[in-house]
Coordinates of N, CA and C in Angstrom, one line a residue:
X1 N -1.6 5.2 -8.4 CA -1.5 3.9 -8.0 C -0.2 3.6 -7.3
X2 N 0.8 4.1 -7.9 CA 2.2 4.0 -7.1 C 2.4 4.3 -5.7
X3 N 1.7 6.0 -5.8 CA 2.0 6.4 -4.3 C 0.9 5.4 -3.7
X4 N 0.0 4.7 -3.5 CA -0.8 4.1 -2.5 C -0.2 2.4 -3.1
X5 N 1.1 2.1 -3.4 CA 1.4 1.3 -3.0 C 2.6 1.2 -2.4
X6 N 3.0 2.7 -2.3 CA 4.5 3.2 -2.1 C 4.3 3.6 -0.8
X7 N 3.1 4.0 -0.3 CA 2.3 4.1 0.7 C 2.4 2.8 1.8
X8 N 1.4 2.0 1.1 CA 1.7 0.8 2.2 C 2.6 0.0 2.4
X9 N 3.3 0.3 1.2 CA 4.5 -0.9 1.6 C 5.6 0.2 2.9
X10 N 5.4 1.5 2.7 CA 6.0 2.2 3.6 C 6.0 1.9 5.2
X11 N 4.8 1.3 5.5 CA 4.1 0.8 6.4 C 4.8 -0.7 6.6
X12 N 4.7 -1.5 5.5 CA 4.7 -2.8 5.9 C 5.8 -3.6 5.7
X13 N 6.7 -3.4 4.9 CA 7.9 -3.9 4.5 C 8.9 -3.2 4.5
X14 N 10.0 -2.7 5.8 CA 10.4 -1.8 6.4 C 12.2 -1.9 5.2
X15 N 12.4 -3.3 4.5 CA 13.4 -3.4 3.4 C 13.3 -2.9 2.0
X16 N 12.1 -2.6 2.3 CA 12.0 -2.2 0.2 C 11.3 -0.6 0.7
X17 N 11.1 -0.4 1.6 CA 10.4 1.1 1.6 C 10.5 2.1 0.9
X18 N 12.2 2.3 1.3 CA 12.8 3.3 -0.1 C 12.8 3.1 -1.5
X19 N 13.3 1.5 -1.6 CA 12.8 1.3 -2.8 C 11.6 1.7 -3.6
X20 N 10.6 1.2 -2.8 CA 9.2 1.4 -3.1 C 8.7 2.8 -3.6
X21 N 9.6 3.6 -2.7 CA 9.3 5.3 -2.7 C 10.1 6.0 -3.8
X22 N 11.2 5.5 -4.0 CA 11.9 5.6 -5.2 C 11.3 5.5 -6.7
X23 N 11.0 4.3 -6.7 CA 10.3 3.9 -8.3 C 8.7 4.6 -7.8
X24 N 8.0 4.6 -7.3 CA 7.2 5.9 -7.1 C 7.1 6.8 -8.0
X25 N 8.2 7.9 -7.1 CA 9.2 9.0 -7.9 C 9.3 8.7 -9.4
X26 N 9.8 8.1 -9.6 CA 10.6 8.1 -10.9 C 9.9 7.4 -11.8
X27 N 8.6 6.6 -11.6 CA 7.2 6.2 -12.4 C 6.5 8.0 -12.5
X28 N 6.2 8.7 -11.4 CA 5.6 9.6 -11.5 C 6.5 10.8 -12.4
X29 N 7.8 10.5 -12.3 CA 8.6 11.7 -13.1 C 8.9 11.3 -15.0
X30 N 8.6 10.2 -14.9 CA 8.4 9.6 -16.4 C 7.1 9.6 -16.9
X31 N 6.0 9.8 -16.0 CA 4.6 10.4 -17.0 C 4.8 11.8 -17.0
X32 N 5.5 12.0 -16.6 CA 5.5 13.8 -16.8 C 6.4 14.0 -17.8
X33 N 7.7 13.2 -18.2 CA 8.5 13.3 -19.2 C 7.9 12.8 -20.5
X34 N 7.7 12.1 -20.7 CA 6.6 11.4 -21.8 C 5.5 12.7 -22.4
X35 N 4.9 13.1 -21.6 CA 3.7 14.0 -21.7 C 2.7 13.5 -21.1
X36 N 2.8 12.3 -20.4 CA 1.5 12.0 -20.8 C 0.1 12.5 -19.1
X37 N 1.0 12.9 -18.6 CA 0.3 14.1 -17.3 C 1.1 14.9 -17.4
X38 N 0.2 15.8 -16.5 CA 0.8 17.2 -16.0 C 1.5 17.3 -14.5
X39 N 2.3 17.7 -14.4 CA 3.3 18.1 -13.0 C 2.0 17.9 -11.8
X40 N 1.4 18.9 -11.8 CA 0.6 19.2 -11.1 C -0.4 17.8 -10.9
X41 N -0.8 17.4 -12.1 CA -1.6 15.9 -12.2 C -0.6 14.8 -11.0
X42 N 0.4 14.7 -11.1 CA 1.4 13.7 -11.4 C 1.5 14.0 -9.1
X43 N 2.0 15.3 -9.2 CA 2.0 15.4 -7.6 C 0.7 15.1 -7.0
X44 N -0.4 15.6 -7.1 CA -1.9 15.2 -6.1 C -1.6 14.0 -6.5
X45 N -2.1 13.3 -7.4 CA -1.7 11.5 -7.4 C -1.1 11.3 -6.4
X46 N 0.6 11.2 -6.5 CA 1.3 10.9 -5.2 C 0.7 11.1 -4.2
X47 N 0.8 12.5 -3.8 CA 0.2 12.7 -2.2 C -1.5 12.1 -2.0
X48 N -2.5 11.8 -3.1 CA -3.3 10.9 -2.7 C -3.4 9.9 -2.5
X49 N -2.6 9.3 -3.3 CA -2.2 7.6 -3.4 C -1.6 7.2 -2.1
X50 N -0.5 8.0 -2.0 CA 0.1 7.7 -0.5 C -0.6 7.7 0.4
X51 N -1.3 8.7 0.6 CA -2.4 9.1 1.8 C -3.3 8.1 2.3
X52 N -3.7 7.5 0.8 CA -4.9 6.5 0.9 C -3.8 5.1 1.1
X53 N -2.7 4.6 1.0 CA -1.8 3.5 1.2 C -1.7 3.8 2.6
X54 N -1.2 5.1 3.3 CA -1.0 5.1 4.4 C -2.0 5.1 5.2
X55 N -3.4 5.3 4.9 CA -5.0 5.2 6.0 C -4.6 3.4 5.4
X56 N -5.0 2.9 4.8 CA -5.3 1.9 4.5 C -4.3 0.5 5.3
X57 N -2.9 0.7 5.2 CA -2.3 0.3 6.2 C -2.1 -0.1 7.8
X58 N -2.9 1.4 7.5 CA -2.7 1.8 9.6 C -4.0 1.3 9.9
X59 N -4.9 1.5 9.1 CA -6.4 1.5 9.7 C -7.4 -0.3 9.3
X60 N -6.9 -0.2 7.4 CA -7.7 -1.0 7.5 C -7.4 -2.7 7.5
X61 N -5.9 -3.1 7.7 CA -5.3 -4.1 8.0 C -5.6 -4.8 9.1
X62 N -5.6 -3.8 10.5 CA -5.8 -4.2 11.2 C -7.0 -4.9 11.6
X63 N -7.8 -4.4 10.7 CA -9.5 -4.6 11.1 C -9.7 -5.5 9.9
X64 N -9.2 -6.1 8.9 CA -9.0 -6.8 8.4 C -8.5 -8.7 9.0
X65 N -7.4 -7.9 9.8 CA -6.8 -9.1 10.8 C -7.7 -9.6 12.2
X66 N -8.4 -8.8 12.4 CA -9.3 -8.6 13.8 C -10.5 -9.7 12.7
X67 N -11.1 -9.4 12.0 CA -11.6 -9.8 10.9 C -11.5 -11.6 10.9
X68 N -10.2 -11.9 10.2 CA -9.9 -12.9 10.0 C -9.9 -13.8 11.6
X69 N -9.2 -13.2 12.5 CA -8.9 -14.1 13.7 C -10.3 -14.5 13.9
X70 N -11.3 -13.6 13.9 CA -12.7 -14.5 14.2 C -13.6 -15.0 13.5
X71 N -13.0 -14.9 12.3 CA -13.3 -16.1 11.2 C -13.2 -17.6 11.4
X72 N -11.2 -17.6 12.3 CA -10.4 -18.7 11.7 C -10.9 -19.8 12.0
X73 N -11.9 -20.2 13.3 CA -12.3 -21.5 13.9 C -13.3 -22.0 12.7
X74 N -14.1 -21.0 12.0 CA -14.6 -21.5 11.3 C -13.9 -21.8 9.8
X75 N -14.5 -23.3 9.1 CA -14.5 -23.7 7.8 C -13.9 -22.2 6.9
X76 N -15.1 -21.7 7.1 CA -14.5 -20.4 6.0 C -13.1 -19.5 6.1
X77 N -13.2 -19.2 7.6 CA -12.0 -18.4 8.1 C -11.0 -19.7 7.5
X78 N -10.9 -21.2 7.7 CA -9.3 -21.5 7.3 C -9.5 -21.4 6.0
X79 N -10.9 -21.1 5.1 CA -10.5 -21.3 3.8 C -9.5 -20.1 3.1
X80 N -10.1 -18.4 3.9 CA -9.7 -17.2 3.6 C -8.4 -16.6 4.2
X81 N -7.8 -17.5 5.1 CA -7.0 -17.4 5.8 C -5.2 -17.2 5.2
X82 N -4.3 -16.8 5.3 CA -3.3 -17.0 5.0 C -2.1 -17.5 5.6
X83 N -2.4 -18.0 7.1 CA -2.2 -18.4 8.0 C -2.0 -19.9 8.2
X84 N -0.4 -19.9 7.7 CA -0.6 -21.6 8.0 C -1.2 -22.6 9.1
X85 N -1.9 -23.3 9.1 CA -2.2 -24.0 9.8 C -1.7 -24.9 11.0

């Protein structure tokens, strides 16, 4: 869950990216200290999590926003909207 939010924020919020990527890291290097995964567990996570933050970003935001714009004339679009008025 870290890496796919370490993921999109990589994408989306160009001031905390590192940040983001950082506590990542170091969330993923503390279930491995603990015990409570395995190394190997703890890496695929990341590179999944990321992978699916970074498709998810690039791909499904946009279509998301494509989404909403032709929603917005309608009642519903301004209900789901986050788009000040």
């Amino acid at each position: 869950m870290s890496g796919a939010i370490a993921g999109g924020l990589w994408l989306t919020r160009r001031r905390i990216r590192y940040i983001a990527v950082g506590l990542a890291f170091l969330m993923a290097f503390i279930r491995v200290y603990v015990g409570a995964h395995y190394p190997g567990d703890v890496i695929a996570g990341l590179a999944f999590g990321g992978l699916i933050g970074l498709i998810g970003g690039r791909y499904v935001i946009p279509l998301i926003r494509r989404i909403l714009d032709r929603l917005q004339p309608s009642a519903v679009g301004r209900l789901i909207s986050a788009r000040p008025a």
